[in-house]
GROMACS .gro file of C-alpha atoms in nm:
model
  391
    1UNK     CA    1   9.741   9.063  11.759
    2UNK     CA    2   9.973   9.078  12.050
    3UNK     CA    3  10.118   9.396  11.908
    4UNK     CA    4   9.817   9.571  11.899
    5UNK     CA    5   9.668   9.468  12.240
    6UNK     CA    6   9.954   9.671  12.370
    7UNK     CA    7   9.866   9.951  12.186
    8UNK     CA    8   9.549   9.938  12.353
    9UNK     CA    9   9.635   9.898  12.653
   10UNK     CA   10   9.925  10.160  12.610
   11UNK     CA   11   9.654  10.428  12.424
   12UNK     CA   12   9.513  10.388  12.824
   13UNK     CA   13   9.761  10.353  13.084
   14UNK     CA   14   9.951  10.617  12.952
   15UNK     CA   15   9.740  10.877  12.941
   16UNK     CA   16   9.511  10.779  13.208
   17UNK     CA   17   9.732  10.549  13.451
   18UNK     CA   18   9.625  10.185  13.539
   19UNK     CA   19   9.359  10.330  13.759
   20UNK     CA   20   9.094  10.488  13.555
   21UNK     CA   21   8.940  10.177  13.428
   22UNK     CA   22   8.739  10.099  13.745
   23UNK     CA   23   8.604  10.471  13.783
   24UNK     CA   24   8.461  10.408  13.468
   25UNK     CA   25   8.331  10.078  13.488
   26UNK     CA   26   8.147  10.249  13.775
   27UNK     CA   27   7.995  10.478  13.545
   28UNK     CA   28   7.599  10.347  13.440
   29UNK     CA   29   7.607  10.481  13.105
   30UNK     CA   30   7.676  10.262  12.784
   31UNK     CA   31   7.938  10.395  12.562
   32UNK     CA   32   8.267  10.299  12.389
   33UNK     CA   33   8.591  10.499  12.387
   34UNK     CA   34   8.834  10.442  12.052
   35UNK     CA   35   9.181  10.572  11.977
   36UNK     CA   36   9.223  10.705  11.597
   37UNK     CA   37   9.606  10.675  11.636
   38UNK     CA   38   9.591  10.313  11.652
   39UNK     CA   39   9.527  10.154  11.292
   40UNK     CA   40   9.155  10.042  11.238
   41UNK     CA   41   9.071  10.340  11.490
   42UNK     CA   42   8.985  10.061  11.749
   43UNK     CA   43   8.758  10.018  12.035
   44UNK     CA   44   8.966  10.085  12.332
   45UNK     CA   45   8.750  10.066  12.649
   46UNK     CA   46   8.348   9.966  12.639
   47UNK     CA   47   8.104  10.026  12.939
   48UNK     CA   48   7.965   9.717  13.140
   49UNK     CA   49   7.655   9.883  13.018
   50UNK     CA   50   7.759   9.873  12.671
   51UNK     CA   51   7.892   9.485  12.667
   52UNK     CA   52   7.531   9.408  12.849
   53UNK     CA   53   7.323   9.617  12.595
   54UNK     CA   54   7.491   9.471  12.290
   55UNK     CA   55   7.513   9.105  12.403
   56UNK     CA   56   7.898   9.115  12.343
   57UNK     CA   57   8.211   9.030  12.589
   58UNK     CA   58   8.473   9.287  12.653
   59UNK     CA   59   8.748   9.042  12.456
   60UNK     CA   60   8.529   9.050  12.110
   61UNK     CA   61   8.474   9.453  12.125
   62UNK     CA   62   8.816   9.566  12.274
   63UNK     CA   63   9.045   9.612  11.944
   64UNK     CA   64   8.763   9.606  11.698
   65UNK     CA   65   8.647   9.879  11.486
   66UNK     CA   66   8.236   9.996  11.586
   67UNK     CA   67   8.107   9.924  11.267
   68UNK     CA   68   8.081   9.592  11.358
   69UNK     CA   69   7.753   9.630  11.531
   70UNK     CA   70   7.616   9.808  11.233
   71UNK     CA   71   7.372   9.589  11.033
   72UNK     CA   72   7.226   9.613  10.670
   73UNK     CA   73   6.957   9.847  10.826
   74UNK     CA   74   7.201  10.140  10.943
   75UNK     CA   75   7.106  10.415  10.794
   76UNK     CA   76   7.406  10.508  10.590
   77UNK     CA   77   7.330  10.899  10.543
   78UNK     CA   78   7.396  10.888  10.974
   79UNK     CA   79   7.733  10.661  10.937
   80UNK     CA   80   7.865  10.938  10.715
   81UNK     CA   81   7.771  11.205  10.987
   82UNK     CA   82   7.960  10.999  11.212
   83UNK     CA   83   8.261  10.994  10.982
   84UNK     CA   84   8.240  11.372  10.890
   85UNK     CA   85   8.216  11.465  11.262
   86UNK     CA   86   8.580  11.224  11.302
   87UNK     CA   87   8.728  11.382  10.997
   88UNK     CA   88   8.627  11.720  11.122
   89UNK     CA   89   8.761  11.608  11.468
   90UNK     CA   90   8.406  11.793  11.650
   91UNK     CA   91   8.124  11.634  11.844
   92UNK     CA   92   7.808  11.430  11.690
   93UNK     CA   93   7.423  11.361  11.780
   94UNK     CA   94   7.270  11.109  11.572
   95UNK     CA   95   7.019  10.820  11.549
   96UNK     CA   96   7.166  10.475  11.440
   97UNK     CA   97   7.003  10.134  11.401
   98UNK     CA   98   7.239   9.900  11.551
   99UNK     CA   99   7.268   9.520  11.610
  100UNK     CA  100   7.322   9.314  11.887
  101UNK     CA  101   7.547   8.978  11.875
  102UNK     CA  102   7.293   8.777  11.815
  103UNK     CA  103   7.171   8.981  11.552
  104UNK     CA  104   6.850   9.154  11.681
  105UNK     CA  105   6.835   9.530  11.581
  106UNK     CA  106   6.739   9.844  11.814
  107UNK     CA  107   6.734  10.196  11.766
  108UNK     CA  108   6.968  10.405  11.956
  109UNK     CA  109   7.080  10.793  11.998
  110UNK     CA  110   7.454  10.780  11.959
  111UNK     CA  111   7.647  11.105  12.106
  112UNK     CA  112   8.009  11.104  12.005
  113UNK     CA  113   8.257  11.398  12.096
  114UNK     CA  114   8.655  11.407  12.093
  115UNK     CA  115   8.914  11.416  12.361
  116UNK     CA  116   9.186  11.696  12.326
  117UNK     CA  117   9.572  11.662  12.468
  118UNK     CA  118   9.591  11.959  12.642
  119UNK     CA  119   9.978  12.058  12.570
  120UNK     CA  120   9.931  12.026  12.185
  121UNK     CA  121   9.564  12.045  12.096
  122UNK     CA  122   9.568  11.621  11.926
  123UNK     CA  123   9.281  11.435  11.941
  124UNK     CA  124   9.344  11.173  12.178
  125UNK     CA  125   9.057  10.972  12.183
  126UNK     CA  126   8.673  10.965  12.060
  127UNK     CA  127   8.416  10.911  12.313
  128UNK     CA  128   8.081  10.761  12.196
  129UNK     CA  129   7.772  10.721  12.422
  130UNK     CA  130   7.480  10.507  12.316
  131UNK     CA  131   7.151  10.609  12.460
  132UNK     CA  132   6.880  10.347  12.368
  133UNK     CA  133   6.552  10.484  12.224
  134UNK     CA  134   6.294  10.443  12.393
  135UNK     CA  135   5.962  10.652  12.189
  136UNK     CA  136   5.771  10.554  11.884
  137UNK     CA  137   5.839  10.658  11.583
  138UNK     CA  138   5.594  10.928  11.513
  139UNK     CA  139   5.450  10.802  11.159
  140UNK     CA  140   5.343  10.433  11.038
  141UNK     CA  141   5.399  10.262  10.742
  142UNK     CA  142   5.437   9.892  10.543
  143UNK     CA  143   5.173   9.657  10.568
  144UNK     CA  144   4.912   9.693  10.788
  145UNK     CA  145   4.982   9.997  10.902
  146UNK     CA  146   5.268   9.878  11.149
  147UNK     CA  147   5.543  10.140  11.212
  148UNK     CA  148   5.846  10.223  10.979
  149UNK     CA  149   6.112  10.130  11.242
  150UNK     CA  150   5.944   9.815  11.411
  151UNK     CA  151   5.902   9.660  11.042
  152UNK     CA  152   6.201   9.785  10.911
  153UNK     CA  153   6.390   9.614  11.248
  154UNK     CA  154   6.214   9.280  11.169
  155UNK     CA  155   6.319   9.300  10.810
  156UNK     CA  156   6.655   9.366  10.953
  157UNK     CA  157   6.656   9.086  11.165
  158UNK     CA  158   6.546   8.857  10.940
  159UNK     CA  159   6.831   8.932  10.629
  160UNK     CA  160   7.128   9.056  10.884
  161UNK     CA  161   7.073   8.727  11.069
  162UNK     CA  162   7.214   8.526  10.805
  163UNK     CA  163   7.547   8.693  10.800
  164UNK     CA  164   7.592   8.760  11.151
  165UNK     CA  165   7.857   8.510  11.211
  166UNK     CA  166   8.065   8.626  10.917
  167UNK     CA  167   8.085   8.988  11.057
  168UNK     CA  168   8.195   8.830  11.426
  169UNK     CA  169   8.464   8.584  11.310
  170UNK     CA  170   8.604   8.833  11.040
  171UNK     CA  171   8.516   8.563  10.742
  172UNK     CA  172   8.506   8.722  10.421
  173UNK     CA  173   8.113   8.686  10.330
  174UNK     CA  174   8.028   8.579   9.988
  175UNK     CA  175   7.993   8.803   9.696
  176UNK     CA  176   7.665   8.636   9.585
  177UNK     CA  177   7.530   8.654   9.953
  178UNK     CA  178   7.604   8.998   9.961
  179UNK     CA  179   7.446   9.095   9.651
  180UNK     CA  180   7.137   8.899   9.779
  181UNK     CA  181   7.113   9.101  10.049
  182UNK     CA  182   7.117   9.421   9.862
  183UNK     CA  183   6.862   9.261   9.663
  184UNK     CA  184   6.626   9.168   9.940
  185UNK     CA  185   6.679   9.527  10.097
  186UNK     CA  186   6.573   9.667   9.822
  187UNK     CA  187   6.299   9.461   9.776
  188UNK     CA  188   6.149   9.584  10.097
  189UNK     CA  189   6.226   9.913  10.032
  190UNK     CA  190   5.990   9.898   9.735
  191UNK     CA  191   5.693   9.715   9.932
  192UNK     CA  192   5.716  10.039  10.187
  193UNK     CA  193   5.965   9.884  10.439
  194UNK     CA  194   6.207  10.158  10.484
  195UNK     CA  195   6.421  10.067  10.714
  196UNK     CA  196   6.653  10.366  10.723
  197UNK     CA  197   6.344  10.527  10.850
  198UNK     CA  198   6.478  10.707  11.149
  199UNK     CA  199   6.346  10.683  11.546
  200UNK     CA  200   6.341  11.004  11.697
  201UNK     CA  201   6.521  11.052  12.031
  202UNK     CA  202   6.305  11.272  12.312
  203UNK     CA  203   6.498  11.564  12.434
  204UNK     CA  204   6.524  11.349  12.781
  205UNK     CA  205   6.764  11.093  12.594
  206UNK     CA  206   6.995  11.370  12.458
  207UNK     CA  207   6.999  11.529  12.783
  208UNK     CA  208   7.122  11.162  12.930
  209UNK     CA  209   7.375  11.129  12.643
  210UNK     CA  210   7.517  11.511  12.732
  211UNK     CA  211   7.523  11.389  13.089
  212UNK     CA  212   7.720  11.115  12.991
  213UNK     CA  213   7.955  11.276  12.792
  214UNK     CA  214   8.000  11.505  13.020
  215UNK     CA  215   8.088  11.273  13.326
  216UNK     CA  216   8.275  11.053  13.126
  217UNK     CA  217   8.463  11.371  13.018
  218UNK     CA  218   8.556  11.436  13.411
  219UNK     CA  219   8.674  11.058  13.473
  220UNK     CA  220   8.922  11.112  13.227
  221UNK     CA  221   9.025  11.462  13.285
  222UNK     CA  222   9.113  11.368  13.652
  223UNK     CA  223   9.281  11.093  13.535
  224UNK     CA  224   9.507  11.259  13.301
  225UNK     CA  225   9.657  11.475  13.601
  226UNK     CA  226   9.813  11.189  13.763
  227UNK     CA  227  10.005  11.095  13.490
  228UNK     CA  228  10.095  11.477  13.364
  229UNK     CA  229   9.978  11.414  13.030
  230UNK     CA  230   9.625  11.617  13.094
  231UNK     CA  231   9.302  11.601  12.854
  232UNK     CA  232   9.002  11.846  12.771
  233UNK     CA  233   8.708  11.835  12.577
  234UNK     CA  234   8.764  12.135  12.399
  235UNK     CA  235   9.089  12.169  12.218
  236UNK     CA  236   9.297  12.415  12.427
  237UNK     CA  237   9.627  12.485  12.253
  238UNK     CA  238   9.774  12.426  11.901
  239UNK     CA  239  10.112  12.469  11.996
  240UNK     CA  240  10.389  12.193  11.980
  241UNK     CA  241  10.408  11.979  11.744
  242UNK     CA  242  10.196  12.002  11.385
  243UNK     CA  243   9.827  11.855  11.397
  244UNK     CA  244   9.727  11.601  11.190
  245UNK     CA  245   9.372  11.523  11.160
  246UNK     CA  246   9.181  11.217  11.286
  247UNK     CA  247   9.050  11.121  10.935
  248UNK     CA  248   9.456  11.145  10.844
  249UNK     CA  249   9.532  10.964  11.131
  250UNK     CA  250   9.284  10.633  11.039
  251UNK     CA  251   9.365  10.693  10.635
  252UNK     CA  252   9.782  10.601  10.769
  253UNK     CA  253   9.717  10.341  11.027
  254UNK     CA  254   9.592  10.116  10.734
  255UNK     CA  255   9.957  10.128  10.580
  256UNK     CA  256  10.128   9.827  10.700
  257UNK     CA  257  10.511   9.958  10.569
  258UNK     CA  258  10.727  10.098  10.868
  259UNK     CA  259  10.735  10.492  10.777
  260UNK     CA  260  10.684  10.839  11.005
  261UNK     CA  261  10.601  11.175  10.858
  262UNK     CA  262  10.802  11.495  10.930
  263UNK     CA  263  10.686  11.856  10.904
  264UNK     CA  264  10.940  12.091  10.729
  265UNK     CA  265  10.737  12.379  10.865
  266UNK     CA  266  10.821  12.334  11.214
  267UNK     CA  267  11.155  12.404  11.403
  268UNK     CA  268  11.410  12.110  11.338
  269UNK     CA  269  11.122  11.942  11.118
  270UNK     CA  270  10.999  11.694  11.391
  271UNK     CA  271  10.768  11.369  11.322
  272UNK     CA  272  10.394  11.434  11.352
  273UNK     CA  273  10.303  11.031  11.270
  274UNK     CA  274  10.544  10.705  11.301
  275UNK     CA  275  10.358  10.401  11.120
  276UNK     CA  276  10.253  10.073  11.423
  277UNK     CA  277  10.535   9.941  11.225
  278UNK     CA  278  10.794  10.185  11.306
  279UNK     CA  279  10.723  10.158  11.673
  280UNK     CA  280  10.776   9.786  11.632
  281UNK     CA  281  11.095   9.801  11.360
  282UNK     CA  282  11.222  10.053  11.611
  283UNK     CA  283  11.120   9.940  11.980
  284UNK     CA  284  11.023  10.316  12.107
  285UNK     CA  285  10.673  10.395  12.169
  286UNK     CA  286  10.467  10.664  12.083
  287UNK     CA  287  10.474  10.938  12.327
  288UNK     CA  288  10.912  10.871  12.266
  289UNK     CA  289  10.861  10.925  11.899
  290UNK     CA  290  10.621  11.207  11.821
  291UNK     CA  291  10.786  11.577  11.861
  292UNK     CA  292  11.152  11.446  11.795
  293UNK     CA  293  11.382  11.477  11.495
  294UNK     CA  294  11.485  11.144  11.373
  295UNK     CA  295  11.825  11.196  11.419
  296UNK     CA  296  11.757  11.010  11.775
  297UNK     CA  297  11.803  10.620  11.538
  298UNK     CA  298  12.157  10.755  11.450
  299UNK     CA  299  12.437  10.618  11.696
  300UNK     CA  300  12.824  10.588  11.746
  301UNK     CA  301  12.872  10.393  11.378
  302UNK     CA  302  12.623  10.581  11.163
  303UNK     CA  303  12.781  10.693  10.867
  304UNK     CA  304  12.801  11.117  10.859
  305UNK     CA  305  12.829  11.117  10.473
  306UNK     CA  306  12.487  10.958  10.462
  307UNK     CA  307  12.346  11.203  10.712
  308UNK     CA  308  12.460  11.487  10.493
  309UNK     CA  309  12.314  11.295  10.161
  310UNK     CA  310  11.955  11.313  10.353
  311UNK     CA  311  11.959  11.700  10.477
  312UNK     CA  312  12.127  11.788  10.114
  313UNK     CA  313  11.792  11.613   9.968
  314UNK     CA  314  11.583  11.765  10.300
  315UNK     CA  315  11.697  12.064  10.132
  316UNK     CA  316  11.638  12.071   9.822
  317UNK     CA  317  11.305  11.904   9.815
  318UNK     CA  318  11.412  11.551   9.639
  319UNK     CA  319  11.396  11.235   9.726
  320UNK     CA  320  11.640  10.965   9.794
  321UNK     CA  321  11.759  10.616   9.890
  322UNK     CA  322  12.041  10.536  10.155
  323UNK     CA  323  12.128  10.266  10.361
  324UNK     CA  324  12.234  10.386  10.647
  325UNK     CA  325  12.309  10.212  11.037
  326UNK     CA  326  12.055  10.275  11.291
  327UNK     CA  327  11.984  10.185  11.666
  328UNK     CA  328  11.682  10.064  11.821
  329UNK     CA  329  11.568  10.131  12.162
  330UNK     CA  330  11.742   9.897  12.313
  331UNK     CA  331  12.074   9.996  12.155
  332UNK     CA  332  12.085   9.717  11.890
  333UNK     CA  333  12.222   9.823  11.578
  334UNK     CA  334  12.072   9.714  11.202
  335UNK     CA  335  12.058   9.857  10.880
  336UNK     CA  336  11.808  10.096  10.717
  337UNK     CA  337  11.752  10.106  10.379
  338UNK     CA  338  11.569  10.499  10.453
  339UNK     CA  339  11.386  10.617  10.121
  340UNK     CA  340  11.280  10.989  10.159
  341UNK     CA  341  11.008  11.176   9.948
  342UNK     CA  342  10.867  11.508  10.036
  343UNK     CA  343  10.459  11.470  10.027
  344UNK     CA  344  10.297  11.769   9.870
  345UNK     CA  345   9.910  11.883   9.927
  346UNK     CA  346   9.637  11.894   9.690
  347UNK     CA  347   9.791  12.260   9.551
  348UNK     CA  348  10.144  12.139   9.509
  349UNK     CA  349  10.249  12.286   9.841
  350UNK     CA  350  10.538  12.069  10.018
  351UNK     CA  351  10.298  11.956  10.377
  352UNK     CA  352  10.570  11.712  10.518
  353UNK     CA  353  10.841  11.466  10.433
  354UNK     CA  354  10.775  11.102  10.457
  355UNK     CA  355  11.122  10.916  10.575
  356UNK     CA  356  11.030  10.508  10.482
  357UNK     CA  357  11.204  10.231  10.700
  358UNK     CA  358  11.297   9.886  10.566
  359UNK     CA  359  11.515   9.655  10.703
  360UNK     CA  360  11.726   9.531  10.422
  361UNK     CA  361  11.622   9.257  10.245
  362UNK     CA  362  11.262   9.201  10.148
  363UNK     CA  363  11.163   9.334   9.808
  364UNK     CA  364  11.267   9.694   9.992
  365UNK     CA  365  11.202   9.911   9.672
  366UNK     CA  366  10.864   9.813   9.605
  367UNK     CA  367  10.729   9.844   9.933
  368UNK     CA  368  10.882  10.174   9.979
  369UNK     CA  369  10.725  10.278   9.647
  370UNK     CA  370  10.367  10.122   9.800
  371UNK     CA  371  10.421  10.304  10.100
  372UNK     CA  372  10.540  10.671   9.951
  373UNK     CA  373  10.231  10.654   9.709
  374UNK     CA  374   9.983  10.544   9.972
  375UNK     CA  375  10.134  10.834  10.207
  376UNK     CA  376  10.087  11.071   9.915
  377UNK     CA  377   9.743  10.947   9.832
  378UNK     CA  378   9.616  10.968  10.172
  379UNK     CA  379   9.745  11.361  10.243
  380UNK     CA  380   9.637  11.476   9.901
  381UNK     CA  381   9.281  11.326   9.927
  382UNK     CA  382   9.224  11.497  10.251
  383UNK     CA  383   9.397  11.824  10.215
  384UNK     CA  384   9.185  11.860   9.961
  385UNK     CA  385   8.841  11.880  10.188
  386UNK     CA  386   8.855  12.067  10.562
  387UNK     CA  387   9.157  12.061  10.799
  388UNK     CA  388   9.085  11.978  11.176
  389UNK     CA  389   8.820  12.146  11.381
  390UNK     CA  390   9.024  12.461  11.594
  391UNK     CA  391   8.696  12.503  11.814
   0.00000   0.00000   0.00000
């Protein structure tokens, strides 16, 4: 956990500097900002705003993923908009049902939009502003005439509360509970309760979330120029170093193994993505990683007959196993037992080269094997749909 609170806090004070957290805790607007590069795509900032609207402290939202305030009443046709607009790396307007900590529901417009590295066109971060709504829901229905969303939000209440503390502490929640709930969901679906019934936001809310975006767009964008490492909310270059997208991005950070990905189609095939686990097998961090060759672990003792075996497989497209000495950051030495496997796309086309570190000792083979076929999995599933947004 320690790990990844530094990620965190590195995914800010890197880009930003220390200082841009009190401009926008200044700001009056409720929204979250999350960092796809870090596994679980994680919360990585959250408004006062935010924290006072949902009922939760900064140290239970910081590090989670958001849909943990999404409820058994979330419409699941708008998460999927929400993931589509990530995976397509472009901005989002919807309207969510969402829950509070202690379990109440309320209808909000949500207005997510990316943030763009300026000197290589990445997504750096997703900003997502939540804009309560405020107006009726224009048609009635359920018993008694009482409206779609404020019977489908008592519904809510009354099923989600039962399983609220399993979603906060992380507990796995029991199968037959869960069925349950599906069953009394669609029980009140059938009596008229729908409660993926949606509230409509005015045009006065999605002018506020705009705003908001738009403001919180200019904290940042300052920000970035103090520590040269400047941001946009339109993605102005796609120079540099290969883009992967967001979606592939979130699909890697759930491999545990310590592995970075390569792109043979760029000048002395540089890494695109190095694995949380890398960073901590290795000691570098990010920014030091991405846009190098890996050549950088070798040292004074590596073995050059080994460093020939891996650019005569590079090569020729095969993979192999060596173990080979390596050098952290710090200069300590240890030894790699490197597998390398070139990853192909859905049409058979080589896309990059995935370079697996293990320490030797543990059971190496089969989690390399895990890790190559997860790697493989993950590029092939999404090469298969739409790359990332070049608007």
């Amino acid at each position: 956990m320690e790990s990844e609170l530094g990620l965190i806090e590195q995914s800010f004070i890197s880009r930003y500097s220390l200082w841009v957290q009190e401009p926008l805790g200044e700001l009056a607007d409720s929204f979250t900002i999350t960092d796809p590069w870090i596994s679980g795509h994680p919360i990585v900032f959250a408004s006062k705003e935010f924290l006072k609207m949902s009922g939760y402290s900064k140290n239970e939202v910081v590090g989670r993923n958001g849909r943990v305030f999404q409820g058994p009443g979330t419409c699941r046709r708008s998460v999927m908009e929400v993931r589509e607009a990530i995976r397509e790396e472009r901005a989002v307007q919807v309207n969510l049902l969402n829950y509070r900590k202690d379990g109440t529901p309320f209808w909000m417009l949500f207005h997510m939009c990316p943030v763009f590295g300026r000197e290589d066109g990445r997504v750096i971060h997703f900003v997502g502003v939540q804009v309560p709504i405020s107006r009726k829901p224009g048609r009635s229905g359920g018993r008694n005439g009482v409206g779609l969303c404020e019977e489908g939000s008592r519904m809510s209440e009354i099923v989600y509360g039962s399983c609220r503390k399993e979603v906060c502490f992380d507990s796995l929640v029991d199968l037959g509970r869960v069925l349950s709930l599906e069953s009394a969901l669609d029980d009140a679906d059938s009596r008229g309760f729908n409660i993926e019934e949606s509230c409509e936001a005015s045009d006065v809310e999605k002018t506020r979330a705009a705003t908001a975006i738009n403001n919180i767009l200019s904290v940042l964008t300052h920000y970035s120029e103090l520590t040269g490492r400047l941001v946009c909310g339109k993605r102005c270059s796609l120079s540099g170093v290969g883009l992967l997208s967001s979606a592939l991005n979130i699909s890697l950070g759930r491999i545990k193994q310590s592995f970075v990905l390569t792109d043979s189609h760029l000048p002395d095939m540089p890494i695109v993505y190095a694995s949380d686990a890398f960073f901590k097998l290795t000691g570098y961090a990010r920014h030091e990683v991405l846009g190098r060759n890996c050549r950088f672990l070798s040292g004074a003792d590596t073995d050059p007959s080994m460093i020939c075996r891996i650019k005569e497989s590079i090569q020729n497209e095969t993979a192999c196993t060596v173990r080979i000495l390596n050098y952290r950051r710090d200069k300590s030495s240890f030894w790699n037992l490197l597998h390398i496997s070139p990853i192909r796309n859905a049409s058979g086309k080589m896309e990059e080269g995935c370079k697996n570190q293990v320490e030797h000792g543990l059971s190496p083979e089969m989690r390399q094997l895990s890790a190559v076929g997860a790697v493989r999995i993950a590029v092939r599933s999404l090469t298969m749909g739409a790359g990332p947004s070049k608007s």
